[in-house]
PDB file of C-alpha atoms and ligand atoms in Angstrom:
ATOM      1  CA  UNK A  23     -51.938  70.168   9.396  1.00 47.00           C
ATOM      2  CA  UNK A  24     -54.704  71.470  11.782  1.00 54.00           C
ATOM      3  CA  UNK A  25     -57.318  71.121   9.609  1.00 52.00           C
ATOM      4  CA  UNK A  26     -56.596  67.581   8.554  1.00 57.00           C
ATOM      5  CA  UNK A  27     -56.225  66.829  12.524  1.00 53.00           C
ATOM      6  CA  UNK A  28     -60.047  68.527  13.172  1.00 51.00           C
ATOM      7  CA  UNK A  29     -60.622  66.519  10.237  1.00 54.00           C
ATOM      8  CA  UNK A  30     -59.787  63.255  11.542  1.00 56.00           C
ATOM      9  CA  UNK A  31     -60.967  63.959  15.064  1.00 49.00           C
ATOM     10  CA  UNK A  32     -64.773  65.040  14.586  1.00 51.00           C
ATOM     11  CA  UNK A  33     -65.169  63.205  11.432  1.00 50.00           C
ATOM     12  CA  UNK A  34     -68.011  61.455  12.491  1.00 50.00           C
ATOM     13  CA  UNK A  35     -69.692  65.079  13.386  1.00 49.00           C
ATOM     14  CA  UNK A  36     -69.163  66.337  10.102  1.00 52.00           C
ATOM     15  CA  UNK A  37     -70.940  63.004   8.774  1.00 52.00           C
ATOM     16  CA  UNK A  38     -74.024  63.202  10.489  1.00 44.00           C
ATOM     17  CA  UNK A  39     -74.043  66.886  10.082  1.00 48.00           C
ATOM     18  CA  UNK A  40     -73.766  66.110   6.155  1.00 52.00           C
ATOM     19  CA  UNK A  41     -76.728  63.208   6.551  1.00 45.00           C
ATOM     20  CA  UNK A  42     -78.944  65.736   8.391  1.00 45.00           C
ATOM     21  CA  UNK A  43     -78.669  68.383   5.795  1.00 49.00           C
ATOM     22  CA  UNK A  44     -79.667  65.703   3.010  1.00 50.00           C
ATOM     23  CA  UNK A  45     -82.697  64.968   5.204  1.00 44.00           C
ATOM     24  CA  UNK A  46     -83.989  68.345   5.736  1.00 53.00           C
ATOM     25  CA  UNK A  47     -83.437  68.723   1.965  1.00 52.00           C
ATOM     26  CA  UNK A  48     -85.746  65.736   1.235  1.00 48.00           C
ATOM     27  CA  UNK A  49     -88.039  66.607   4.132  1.00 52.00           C
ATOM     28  CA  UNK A  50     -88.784  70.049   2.620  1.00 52.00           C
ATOM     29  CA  UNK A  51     -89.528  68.455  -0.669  1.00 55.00           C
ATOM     30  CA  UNK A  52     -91.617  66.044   1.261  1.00 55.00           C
ATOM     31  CA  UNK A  53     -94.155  68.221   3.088  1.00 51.00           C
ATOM     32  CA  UNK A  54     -94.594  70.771  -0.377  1.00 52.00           C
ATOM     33  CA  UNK A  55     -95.553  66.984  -2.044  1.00 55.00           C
ATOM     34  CA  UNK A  56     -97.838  66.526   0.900  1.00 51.00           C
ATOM     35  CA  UNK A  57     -99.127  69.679   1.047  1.00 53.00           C
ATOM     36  CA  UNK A  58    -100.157  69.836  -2.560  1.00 54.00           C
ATOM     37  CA  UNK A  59    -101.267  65.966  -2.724  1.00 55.00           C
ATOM     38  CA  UNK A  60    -103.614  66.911   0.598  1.00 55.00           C
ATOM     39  CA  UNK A  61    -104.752  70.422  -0.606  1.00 58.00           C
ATOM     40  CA  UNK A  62    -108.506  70.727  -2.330  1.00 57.00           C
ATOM     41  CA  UNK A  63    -107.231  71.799  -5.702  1.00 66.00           C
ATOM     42  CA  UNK A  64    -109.164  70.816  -8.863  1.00 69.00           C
ATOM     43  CA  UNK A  65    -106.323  68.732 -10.934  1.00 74.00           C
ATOM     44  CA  UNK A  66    -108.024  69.141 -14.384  1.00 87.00           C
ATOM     45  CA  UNK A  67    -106.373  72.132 -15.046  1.00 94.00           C
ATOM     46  CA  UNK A  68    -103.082  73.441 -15.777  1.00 97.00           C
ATOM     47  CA  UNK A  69    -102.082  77.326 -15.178  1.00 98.00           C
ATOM     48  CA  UNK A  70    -100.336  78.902 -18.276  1.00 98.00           C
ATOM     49  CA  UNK A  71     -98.019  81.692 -16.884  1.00 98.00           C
ATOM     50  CA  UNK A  72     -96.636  83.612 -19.593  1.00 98.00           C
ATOM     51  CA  UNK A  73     -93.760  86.516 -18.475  1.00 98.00           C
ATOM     52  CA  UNK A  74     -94.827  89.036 -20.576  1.00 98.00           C
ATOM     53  CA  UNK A  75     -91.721  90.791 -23.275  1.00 98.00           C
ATOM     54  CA  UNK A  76     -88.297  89.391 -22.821  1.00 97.00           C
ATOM     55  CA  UNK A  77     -84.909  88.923 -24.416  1.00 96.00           C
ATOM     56  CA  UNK A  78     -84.474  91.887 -26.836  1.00 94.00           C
ATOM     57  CA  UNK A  79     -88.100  92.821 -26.148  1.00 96.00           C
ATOM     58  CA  UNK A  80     -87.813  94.351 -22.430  1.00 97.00           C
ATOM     59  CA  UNK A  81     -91.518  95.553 -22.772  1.00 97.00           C
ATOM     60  CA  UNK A  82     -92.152  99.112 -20.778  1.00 98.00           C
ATOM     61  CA  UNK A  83     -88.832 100.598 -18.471  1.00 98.00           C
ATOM     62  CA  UNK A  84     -89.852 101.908 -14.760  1.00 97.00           C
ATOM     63  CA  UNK A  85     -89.272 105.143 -13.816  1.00 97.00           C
ATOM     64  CA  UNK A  86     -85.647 103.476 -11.925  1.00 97.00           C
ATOM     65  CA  UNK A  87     -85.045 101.896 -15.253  1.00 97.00           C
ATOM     66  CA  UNK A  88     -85.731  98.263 -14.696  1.00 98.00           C
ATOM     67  CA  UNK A  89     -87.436  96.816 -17.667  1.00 98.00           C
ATOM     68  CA  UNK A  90     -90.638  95.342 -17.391  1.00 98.00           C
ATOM     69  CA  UNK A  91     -90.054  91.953 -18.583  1.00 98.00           C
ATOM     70  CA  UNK A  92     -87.572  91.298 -15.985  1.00 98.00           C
ATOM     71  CA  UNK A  93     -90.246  92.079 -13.123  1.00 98.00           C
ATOM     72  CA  UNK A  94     -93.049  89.897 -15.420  1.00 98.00           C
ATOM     73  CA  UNK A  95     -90.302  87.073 -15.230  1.00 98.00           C
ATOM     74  CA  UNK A  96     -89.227  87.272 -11.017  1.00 98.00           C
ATOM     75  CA  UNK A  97     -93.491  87.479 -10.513  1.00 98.00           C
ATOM     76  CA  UNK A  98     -93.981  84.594 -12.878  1.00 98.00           C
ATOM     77  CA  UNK A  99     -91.431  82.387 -11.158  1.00 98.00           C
ATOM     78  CA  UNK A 100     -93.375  83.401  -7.372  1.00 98.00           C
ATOM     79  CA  UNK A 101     -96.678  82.885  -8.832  1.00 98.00           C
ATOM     80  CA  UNK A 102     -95.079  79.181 -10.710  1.00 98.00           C
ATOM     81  CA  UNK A 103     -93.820  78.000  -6.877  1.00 97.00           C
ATOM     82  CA  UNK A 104     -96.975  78.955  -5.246  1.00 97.00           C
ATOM     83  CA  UNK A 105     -99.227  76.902  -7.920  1.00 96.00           C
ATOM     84  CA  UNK A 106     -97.185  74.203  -7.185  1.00 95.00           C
ATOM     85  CA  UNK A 107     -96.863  74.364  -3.587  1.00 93.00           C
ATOM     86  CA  UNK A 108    -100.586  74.126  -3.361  1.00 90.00           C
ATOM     87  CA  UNK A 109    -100.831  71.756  -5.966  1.00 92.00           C
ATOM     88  CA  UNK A 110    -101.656  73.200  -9.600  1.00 95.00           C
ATOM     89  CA  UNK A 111     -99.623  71.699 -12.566  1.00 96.00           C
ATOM     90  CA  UNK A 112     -98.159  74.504 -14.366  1.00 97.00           C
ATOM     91  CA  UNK A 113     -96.801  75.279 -18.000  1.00 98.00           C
ATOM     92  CA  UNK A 114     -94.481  78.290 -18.264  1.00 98.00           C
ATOM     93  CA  UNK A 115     -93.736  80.563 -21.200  1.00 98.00           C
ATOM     94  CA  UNK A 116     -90.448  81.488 -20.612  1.00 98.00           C
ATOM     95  CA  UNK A 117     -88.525  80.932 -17.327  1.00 98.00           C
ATOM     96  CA  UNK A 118     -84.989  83.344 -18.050  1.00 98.00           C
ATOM     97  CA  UNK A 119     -84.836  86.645 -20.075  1.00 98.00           C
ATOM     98  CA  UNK A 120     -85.574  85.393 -23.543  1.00 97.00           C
ATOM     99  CA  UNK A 121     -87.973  86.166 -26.448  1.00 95.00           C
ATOM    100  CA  UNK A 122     -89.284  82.795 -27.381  1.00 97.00           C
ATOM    101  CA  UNK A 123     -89.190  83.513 -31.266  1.00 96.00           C
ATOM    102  CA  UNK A 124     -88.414  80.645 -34.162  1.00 95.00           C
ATOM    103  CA  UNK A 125     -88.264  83.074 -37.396  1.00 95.00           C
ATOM    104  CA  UNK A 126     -87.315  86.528 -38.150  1.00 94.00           C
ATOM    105  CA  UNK A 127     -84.703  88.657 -38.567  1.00 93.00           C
ATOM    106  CA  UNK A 128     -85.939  92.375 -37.615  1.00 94.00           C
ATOM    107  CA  UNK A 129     -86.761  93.357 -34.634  1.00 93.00           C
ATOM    108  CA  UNK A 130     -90.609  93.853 -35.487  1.00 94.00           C
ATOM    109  CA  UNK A 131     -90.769  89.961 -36.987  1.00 96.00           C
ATOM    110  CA  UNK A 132     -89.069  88.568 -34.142  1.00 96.00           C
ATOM    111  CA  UNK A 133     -91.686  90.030 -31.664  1.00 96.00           C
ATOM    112  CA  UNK A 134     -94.593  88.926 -34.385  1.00 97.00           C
ATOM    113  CA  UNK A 135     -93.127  85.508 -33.910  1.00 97.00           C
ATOM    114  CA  UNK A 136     -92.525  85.484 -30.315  1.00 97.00           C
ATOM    115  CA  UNK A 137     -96.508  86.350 -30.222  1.00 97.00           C
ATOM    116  CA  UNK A 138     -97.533  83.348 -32.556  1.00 98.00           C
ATOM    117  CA  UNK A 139     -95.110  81.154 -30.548  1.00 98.00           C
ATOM    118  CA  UNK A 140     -96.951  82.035 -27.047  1.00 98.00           C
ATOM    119  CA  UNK A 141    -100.065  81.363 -28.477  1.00 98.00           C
ATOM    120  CA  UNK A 142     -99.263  78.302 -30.498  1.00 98.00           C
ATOM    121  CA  UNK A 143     -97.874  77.200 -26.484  1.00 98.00           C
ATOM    122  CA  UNK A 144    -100.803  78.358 -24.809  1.00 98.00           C
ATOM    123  CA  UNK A 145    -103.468  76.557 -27.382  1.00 98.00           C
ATOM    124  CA  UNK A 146    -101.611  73.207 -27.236  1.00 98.00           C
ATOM    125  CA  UNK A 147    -102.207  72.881 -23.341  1.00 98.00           C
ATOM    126  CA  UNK A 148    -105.298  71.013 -22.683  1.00 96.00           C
ATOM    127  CA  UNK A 149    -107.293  72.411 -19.798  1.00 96.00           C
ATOM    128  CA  UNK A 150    -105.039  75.510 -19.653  1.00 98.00           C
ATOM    129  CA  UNK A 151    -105.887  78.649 -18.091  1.00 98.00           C
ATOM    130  CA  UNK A 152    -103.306  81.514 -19.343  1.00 98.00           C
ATOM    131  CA  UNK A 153    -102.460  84.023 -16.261  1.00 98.00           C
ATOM    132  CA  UNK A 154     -99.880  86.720 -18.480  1.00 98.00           C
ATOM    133  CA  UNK A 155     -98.209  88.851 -16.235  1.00 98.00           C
ATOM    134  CA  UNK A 156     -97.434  92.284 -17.477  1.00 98.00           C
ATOM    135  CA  UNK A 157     -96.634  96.073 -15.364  1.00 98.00           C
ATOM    136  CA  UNK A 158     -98.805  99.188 -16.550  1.00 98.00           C
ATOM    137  CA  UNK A 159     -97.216 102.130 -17.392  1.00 97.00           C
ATOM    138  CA  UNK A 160     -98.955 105.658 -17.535  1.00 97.00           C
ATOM    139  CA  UNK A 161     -97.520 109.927 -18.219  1.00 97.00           C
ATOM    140  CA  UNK A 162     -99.284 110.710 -15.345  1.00 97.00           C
ATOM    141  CA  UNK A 163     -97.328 109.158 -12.256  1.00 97.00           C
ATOM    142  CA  UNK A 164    -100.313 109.168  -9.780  1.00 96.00           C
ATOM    143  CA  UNK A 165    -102.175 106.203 -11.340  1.00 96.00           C
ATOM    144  CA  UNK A 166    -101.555 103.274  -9.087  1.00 97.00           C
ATOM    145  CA  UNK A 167    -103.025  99.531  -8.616  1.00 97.00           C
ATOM    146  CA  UNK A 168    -103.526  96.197 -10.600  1.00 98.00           C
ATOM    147  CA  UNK A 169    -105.910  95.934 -13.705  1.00 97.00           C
ATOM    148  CA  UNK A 170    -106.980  92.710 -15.500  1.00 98.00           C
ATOM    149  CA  UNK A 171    -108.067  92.072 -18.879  1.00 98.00           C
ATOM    150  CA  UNK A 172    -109.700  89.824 -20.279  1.00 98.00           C
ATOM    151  CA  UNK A 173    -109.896  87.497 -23.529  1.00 98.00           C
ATOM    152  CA  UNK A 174    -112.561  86.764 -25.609  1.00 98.00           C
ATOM    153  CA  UNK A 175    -112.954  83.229 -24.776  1.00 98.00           C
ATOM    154  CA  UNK A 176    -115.429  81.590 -22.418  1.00 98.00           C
ATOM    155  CA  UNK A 177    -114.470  81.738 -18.730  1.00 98.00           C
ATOM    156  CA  UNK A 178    -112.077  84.937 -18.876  1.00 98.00           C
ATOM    157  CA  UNK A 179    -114.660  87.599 -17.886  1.00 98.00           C
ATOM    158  CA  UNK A 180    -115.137  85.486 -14.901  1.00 98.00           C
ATOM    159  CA  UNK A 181    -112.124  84.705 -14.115  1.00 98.00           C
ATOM    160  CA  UNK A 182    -111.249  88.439 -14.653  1.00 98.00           C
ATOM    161  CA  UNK A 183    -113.809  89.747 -12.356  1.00 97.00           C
ATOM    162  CA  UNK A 184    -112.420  87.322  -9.457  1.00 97.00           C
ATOM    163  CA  UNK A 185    -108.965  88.312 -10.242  1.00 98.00           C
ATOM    164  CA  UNK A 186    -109.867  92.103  -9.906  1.00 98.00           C
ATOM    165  CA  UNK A 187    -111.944  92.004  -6.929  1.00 96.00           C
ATOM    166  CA  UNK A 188    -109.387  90.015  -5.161  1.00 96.00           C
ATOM    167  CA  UNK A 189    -106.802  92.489  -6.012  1.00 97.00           C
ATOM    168  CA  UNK A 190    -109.546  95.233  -4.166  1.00 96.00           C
ATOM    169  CA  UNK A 191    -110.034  92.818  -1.270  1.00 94.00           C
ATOM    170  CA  UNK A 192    -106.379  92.554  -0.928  1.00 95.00           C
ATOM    171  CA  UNK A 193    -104.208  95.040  -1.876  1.00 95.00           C
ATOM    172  CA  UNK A 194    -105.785  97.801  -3.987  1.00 95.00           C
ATOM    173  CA  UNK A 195    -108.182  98.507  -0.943  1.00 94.00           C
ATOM    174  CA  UNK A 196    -110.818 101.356  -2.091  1.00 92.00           C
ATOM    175  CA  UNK A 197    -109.639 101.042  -5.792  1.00 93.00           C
ATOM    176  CA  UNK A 198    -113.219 101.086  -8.203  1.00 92.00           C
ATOM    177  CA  UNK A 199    -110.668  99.985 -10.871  1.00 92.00           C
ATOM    178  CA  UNK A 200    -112.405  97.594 -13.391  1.00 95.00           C
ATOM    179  CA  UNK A 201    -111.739  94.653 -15.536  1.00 97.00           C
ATOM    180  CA  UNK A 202    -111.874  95.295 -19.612  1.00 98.00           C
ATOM    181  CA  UNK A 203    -111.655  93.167 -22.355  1.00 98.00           C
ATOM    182  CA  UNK A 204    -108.362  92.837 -23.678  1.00 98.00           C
ATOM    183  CA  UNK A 205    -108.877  94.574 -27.353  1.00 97.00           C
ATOM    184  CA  UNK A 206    -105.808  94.511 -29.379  1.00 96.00           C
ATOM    185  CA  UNK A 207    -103.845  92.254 -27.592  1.00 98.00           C
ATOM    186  CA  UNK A 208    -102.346  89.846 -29.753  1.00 98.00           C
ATOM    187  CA  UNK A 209    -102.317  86.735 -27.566  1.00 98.00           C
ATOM    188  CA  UNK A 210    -105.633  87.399 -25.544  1.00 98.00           C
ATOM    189  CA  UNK A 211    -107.240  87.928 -29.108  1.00 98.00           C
ATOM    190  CA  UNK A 212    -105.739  84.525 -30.612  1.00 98.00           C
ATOM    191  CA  UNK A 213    -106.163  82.021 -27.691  1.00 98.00           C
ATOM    192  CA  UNK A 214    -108.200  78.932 -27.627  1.00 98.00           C
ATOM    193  CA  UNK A 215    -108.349  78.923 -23.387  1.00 97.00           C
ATOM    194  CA  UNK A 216    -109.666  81.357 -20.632  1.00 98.00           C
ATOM    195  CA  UNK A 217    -107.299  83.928 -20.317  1.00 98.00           C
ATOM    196  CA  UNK A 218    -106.294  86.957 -18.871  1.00 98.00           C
ATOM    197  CA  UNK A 219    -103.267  89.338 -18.795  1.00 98.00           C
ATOM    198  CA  UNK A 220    -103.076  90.857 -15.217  1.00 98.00           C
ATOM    199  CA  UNK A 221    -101.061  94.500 -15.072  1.00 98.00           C
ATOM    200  CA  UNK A 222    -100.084  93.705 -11.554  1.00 98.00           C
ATOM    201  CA  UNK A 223     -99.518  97.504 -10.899  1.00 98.00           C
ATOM    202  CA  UNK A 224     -97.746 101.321 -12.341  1.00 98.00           C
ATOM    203  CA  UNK A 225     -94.169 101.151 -12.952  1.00 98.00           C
ATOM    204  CA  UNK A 226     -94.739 104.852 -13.425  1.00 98.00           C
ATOM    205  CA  UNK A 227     -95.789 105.380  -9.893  1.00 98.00           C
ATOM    206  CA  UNK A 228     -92.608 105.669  -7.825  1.00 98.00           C
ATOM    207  CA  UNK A 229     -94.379 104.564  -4.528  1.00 98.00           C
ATOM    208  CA  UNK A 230     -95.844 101.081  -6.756  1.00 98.00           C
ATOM    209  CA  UNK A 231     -92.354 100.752  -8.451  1.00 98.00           C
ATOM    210  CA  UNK A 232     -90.717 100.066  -5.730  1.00 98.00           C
ATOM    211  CA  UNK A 233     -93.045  97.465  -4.172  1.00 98.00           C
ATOM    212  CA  UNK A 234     -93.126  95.798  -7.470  1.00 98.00           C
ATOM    213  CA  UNK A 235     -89.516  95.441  -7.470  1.00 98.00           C
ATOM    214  CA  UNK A 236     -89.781  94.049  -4.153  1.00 98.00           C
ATOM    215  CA  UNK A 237     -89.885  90.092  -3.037  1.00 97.00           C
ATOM    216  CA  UNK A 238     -92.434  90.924  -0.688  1.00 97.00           C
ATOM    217  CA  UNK A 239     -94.962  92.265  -2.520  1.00 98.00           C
ATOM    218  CA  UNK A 240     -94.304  90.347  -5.370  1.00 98.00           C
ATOM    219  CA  UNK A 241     -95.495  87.181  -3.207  1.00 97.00           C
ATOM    220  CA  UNK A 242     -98.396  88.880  -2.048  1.00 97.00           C
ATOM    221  CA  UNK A 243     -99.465  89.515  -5.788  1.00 98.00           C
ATOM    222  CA  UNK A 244     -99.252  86.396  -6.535  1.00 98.00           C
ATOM    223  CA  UNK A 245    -101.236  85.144  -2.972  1.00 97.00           C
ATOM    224  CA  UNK A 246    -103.675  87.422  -4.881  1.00 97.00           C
ATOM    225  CA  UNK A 247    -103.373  85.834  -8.415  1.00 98.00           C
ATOM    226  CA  UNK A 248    -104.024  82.086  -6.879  1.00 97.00           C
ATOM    227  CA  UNK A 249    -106.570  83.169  -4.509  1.00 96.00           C
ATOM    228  CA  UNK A 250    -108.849  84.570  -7.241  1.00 96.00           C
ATOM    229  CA  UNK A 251    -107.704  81.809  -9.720  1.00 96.00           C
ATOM    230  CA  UNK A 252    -109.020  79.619  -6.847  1.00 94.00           C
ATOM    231  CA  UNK A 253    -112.001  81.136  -6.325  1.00 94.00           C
ATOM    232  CA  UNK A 254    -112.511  81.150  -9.812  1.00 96.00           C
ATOM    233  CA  UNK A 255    -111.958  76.930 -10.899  1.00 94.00           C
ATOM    234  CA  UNK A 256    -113.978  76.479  -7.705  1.00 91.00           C
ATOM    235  CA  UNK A 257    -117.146  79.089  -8.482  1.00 88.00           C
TER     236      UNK A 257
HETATM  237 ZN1   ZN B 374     -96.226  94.567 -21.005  1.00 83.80          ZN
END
């Protein structure tokens, strides 16, 4: 009976309060739109981000046991918002824990399928760059810090070396770590577009594992990933 009295009596409060939540809600989407429409970003392209691994293929496990693709996916998401917020069309691989293959019934053909699918997605994207995001893994637990490689197509070395010496700049300060071309890698080896797979960092480096895990330094990779991508469409 109380509540239906509060109810009655400040029903005009909750009302407005209700309208002024729905505003805020629009007003956020508003100034990302404006933010993106105003910022100086080239249009003619669209960023590919591909989440490495997935479903049944969880890719490498960290040394806490969190499989890689489910850190590829959370940094792929970050890096999808940012594009957006500044005002890049995007095209994603995968957006939840799944391996995106049509045919197969082993394990082995499934992930041979998942690979033709991601490039058969990347190669039908017109004015696609492909950014794949993938964790490192190493016996040795002292390696730390992000390497990029590269494909053989025109524009990846470049965009490779901007990637890499952002990641220096930024957040693997003092790190003579280079960018190599990407031999053996099924997707880098069968795309049409500039591409590059970024191992944003060690998940064999307990120190690096946990940042990785982390929101925080997940957004700052991928500050890092647009900046050079940036710097990069704009060279
Ligand atoms: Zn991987």
């Amino acid at each position: 009976m109380k509540y239906a009295y509060y109810l009655k009596k400040f029903w005009l409060l909750y009302l407005a309060t209700g309208i002024l939540c729905l505003l805020a809600t629009i007003g956020a989407d508003r100034t990302v739109t404006t933010i993106a429409e105003h910022s100086p970003i080239d249009r003619n392209h669209t960023i590919i981000i591909d989440a490495g691994h997935g479903g049944e293929d969880g890719g490498a496990i960290s040394c806490t046991g969190m499989p890689e693709s489910q850190i590829n996916l959370q940094i792929a998401l970050r890096l999808r918002d940012l594009c957006h917020l500044i005002g890049y069309d995007t095209c994603m691989i995968r957006t939840s824990d799944v391996s995106v293959y049509t045919e197969g019934n082993s394990l082995a053909a499934k992930k041979a399928s998942d690979l033709r699918q991601r490039v058969k997605i990347v190669n039908a994207v017109d004015n696609g760059i492909l950014i794949s995001i993938h964790q490192n893994i190493f016996a040795d637990s002292r390696y730390d810090g992000a390497q990029i490689f590269y494909a053989p197509t025109e524009g990846s070395k470049a965009l490779s070396d901007q990637l890499q010496s952002t990641f220096v700049e930024c957040i693997n300060k003092g790190s003579n770590r280079k960018c190599k071309p990407a031999n053996g890698v099924y997707l880098m080896q069968h795309i049409e577009r500039p591409g590059v797979l970024v191992e944003c960092g060690f998940l064999s480096n307990p120190a690096e594992e946990a940042k990785l895990r982390s929101k925080d330094y997940q957004l700052k990779l991928c500050c890092v990933i647009v900046s050079g991508l940036s710097r990069y469409i704009n060279a």
